[in-house]
mmCIF file of C-alpha atoms in Angstrom:
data_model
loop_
_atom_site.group_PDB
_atom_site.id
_atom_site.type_symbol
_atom_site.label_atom_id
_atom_site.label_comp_id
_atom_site.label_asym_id
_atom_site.label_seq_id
_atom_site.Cartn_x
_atom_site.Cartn_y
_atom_site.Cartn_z
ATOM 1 C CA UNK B 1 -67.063 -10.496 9.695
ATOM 2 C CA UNK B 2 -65.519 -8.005 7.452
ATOM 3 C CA UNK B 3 -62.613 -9.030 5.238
ATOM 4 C CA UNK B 4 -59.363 -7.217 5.401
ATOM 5 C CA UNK B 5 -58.895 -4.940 2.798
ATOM 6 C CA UNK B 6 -55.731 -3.718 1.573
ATOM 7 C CA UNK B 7 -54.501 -0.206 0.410
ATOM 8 C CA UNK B 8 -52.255 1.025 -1.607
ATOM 9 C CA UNK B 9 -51.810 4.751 -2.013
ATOM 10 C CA UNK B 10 -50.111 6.970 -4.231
ATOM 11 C CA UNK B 11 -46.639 7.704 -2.332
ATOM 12 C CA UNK B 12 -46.334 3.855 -2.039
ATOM 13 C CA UNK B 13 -46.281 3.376 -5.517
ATOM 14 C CA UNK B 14 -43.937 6.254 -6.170
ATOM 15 C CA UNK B 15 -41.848 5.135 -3.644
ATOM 16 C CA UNK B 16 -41.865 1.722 -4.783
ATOM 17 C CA UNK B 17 -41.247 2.791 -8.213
ATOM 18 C CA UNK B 18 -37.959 5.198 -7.477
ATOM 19 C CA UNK B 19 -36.361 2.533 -5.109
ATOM 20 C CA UNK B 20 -36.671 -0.075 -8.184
ATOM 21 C CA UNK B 21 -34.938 2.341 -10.459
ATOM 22 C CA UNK B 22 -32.722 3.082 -8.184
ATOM 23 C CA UNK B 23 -31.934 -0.497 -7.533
ATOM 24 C CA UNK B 24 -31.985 -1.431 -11.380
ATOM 25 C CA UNK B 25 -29.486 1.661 -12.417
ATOM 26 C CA UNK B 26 -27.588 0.707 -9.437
ATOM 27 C CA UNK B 27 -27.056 -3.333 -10.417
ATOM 28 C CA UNK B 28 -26.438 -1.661 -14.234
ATOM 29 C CA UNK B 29 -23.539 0.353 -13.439
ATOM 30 C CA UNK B 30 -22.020 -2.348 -11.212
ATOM 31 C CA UNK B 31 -22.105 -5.195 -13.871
ATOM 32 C CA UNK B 32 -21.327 -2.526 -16.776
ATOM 33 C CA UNK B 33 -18.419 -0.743 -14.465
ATOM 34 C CA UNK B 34 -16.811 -4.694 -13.284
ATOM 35 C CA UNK B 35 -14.573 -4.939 -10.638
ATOM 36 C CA UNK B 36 -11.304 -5.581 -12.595
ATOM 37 C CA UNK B 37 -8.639 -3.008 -11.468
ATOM 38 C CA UNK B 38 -9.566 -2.645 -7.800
ATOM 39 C CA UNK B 39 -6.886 -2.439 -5.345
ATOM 40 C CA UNK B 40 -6.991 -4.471 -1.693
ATOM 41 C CA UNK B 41 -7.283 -1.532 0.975
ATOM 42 C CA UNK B 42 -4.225 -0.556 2.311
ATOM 43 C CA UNK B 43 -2.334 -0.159 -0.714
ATOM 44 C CA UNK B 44 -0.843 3.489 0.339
ATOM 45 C CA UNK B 45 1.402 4.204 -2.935
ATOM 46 C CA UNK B 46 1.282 7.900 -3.952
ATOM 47 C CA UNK B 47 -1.035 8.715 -6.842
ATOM 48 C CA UNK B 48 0.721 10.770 -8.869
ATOM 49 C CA UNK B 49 4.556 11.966 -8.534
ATOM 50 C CA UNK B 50 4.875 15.748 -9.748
ATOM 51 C CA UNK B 51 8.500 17.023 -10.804
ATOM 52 C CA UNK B 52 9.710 20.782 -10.775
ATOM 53 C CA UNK B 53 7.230 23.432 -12.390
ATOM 54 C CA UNK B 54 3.368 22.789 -12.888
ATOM 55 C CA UNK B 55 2.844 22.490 -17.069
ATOM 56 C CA UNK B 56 0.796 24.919 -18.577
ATOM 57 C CA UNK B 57 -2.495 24.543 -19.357
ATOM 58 C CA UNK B 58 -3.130 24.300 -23.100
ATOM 59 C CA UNK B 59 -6.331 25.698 -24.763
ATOM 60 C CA UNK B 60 -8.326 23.857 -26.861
ATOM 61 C CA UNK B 61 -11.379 25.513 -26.918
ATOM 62 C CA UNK B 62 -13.683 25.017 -24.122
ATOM 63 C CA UNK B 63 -11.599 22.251 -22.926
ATOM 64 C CA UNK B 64 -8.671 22.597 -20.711
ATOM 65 C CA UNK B 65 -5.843 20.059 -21.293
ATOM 66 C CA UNK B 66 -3.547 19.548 -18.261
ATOM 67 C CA UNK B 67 -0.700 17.287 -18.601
ATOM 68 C CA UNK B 68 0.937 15.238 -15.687
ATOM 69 C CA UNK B 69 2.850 12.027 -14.560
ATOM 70 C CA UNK B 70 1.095 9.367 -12.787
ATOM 71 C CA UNK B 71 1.810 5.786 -12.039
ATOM 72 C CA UNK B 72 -0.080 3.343 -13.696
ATOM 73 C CA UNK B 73 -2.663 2.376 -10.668
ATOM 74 C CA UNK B 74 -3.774 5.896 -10.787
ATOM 75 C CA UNK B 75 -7.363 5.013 -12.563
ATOM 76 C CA UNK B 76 -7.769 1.958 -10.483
ATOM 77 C CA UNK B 77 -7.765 4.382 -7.670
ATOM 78 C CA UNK B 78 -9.661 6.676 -9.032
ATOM 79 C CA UNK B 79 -12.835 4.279 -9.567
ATOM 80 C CA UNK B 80 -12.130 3.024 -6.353
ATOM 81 C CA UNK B 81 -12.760 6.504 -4.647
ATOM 82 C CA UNK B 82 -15.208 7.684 -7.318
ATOM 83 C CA UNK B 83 -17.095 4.078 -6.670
ATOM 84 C CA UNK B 84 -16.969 4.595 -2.874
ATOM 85 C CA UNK B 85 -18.098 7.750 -2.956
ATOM 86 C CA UNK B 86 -21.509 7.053 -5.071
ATOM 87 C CA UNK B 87 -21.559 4.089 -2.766
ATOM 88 C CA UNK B 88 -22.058 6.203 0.186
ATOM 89 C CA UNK B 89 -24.590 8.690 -2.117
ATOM 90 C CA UNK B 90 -27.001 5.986 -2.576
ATOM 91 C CA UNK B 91 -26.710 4.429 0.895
ATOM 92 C CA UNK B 92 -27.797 7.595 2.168
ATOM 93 C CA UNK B 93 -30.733 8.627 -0.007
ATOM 94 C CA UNK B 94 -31.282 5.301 0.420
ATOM 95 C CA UNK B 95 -31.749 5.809 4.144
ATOM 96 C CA UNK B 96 -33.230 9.077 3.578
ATOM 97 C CA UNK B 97 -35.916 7.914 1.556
ATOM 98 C CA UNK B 98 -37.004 4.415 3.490
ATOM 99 C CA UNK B 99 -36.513 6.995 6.681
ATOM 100 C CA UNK B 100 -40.429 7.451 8.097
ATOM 101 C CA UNK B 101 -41.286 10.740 8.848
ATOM 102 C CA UNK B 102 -40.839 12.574 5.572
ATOM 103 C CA UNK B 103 -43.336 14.499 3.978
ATOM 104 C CA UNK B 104 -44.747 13.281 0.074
ATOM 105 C CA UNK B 105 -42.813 16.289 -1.339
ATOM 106 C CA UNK B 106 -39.431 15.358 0.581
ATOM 107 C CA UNK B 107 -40.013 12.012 -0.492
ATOM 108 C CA UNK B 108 -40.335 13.491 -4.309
ATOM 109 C CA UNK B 109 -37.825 15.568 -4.244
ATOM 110 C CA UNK B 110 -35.498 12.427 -2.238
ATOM 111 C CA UNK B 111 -37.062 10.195 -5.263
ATOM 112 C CA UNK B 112 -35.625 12.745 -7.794
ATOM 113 C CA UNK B 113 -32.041 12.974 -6.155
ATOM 114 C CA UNK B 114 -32.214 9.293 -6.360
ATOM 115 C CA UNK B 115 -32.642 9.189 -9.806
ATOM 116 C CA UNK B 116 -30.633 12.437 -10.821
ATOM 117 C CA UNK B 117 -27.664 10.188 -8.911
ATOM 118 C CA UNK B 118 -28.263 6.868 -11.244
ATOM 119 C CA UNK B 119 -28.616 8.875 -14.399
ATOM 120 C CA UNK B 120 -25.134 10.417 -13.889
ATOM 121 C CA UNK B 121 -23.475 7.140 -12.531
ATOM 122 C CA UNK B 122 -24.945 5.255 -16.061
ATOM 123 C CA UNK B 123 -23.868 8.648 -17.995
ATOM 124 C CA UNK B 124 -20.347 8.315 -16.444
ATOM 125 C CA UNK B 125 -19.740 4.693 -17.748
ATOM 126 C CA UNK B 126 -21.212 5.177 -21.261
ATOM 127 C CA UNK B 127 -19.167 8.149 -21.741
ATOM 128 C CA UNK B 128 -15.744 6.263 -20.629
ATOM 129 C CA UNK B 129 -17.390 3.251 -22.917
ATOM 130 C CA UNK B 130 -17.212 5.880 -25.353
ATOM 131 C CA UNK B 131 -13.492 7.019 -24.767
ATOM 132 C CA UNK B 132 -12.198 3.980 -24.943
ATOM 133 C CA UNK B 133 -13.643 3.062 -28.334
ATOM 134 C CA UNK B 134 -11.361 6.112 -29.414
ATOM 135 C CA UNK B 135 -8.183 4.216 -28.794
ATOM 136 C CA UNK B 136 -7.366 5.676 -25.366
ATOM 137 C CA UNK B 137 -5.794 3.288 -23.462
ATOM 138 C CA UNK B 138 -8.373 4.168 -20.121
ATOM 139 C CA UNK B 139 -10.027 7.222 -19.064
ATOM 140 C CA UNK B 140 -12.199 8.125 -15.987
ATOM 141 C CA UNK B 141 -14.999 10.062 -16.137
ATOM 142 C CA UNK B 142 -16.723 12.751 -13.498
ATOM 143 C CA UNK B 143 -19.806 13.818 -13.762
ATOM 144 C CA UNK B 144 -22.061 16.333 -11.248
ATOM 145 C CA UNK B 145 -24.787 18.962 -12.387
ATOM 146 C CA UNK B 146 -22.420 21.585 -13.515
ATOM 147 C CA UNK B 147 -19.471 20.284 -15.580
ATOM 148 C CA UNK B 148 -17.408 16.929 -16.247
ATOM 149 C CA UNK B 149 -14.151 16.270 -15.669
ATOM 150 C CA UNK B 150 -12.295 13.391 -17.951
ATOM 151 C CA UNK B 151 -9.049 12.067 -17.216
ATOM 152 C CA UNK B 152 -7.386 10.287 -19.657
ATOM 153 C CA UNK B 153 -4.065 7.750 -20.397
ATOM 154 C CA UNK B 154 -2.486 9.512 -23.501
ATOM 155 C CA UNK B 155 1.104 10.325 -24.821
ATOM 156 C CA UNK B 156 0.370 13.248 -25.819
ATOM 157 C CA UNK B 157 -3.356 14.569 -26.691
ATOM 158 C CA UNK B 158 -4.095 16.946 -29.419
ATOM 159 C CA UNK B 159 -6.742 19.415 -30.375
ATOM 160 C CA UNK B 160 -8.417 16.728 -32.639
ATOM 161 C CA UNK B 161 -8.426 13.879 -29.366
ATOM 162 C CA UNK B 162 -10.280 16.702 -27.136
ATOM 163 C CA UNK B 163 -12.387 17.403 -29.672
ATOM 164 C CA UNK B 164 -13.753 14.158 -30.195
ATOM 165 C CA UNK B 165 -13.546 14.066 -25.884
ATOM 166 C CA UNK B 166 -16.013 16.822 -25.985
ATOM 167 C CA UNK B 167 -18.092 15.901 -28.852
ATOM 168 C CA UNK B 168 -18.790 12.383 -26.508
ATOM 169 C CA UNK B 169 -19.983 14.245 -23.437
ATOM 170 C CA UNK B 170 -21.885 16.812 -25.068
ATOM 171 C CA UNK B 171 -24.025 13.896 -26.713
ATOM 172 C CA UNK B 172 -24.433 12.237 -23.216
ATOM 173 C CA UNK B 173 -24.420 14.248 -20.592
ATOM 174 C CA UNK B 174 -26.525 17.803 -19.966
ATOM 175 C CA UNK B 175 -23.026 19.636 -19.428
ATOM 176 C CA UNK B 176 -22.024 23.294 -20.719
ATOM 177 C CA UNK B 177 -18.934 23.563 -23.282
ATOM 178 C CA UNK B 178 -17.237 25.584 -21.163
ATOM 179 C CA UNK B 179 -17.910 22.945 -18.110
ATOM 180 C CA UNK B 180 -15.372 20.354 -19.832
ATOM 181 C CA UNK B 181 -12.436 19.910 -18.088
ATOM 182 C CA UNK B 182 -9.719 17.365 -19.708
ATOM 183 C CA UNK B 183 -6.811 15.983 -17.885
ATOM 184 C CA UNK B 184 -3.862 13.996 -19.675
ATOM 185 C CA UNK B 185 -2.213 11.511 -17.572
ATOM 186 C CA UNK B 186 1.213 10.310 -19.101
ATOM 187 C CA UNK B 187 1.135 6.662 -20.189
ATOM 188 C CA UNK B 188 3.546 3.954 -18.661
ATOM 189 C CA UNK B 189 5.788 3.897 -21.554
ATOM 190 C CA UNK B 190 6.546 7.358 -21.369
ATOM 191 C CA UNK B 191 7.266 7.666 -17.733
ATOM 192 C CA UNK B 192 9.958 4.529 -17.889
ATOM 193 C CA UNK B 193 11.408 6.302 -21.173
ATOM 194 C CA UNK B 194 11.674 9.595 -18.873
ATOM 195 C CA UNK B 195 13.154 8.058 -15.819
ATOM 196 C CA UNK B 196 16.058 6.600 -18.132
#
């Protein structure tokens, strides 16, 4: 009687491998992120309240600087909808990749968008770690292959503040200069003092 033997190939281990990264980076982001902030569902407030003409966008360097009211559950919404969004990214390379008629190079390349994903989502929340060591009051952070976008609580930001905005994503994320967007969002104290 012959004894069962068991194999393991290559695209089992990769596999294996990717999904455990994924998984790991995943788990990292979720404990690092928290879930202080988050608002039940069905909250349907208006995220930002605009007045009269658009403000012009002021240059500072590669980084644009575009200045705007907001109420103050604005970045609680926006990791909300950020966080649901990379929810539904991973759930579906998720589903791609345990899926069983792929190829080993759809499965790489599956792997690789798996990973590309975690990288940015860890990226994201050391870079708004970062931010908020600066003495911003919050900040969210958006990252994809081609630029970032940072939104930030500030009374007013100057040339120095982007600066040191820029100099944090250029040392974390693979991002052109000229790919750095930065938005100001008006603080809480400011909006009561203008509505007086």
């Amino acid at each position: 009687m012959k004894k069962p033997t068991i194999i393991i190939g290559k695209k089992q281990i990769v596999l294996t491998c990717m999904s455990l990264v994924l998984c790991g980076a995943v788990y990292l982001n979720y404990t690092l992120s928290g879930q202080q902030g988050l608002l039940p569902a069905g909250n349907d407030s208006p995220v930002a309240d605009t007045e009269g003409d658009l403000p012009q966008p002021n240059d500072y360097g590669a980084a644009e600087l575009v200045s705007g009211s907001a109420q103050s559950d604005y970045f609680a919404k926006a990791r909300l909808e950020k966080q649901t969004s990379r929810d539904t990214a991973v759930e579906t390379l998720q589903s791609i990749i345990g899926g069983g008629d792929l190829s080993e190079e759809e499965m790489v390349v599956n792997a690789i968008d798996a990973v590309t994903l975690s990288q940015l989502i860890e990226s994201e929340s050391i870079i708004e770690s970062l931010i908020l060591a600066q003495g911003f009051s919050d900040c969210v952070v958006y990252l994809d292959g081609n630029g970032a976008k940072v939104v930030v609580e500030s009374d007013g930001l100057n040339a120095s503040q982007a600066a040191a905005i820029k100099d944090i994503i250029l040392s974390e994320a693979e991002v052109a200069a000229e790919g750095i967007r930065i938005f100001e969002v008006a603080s809480g104290a400011q909006e009561d003092a203008a509505e007086s």
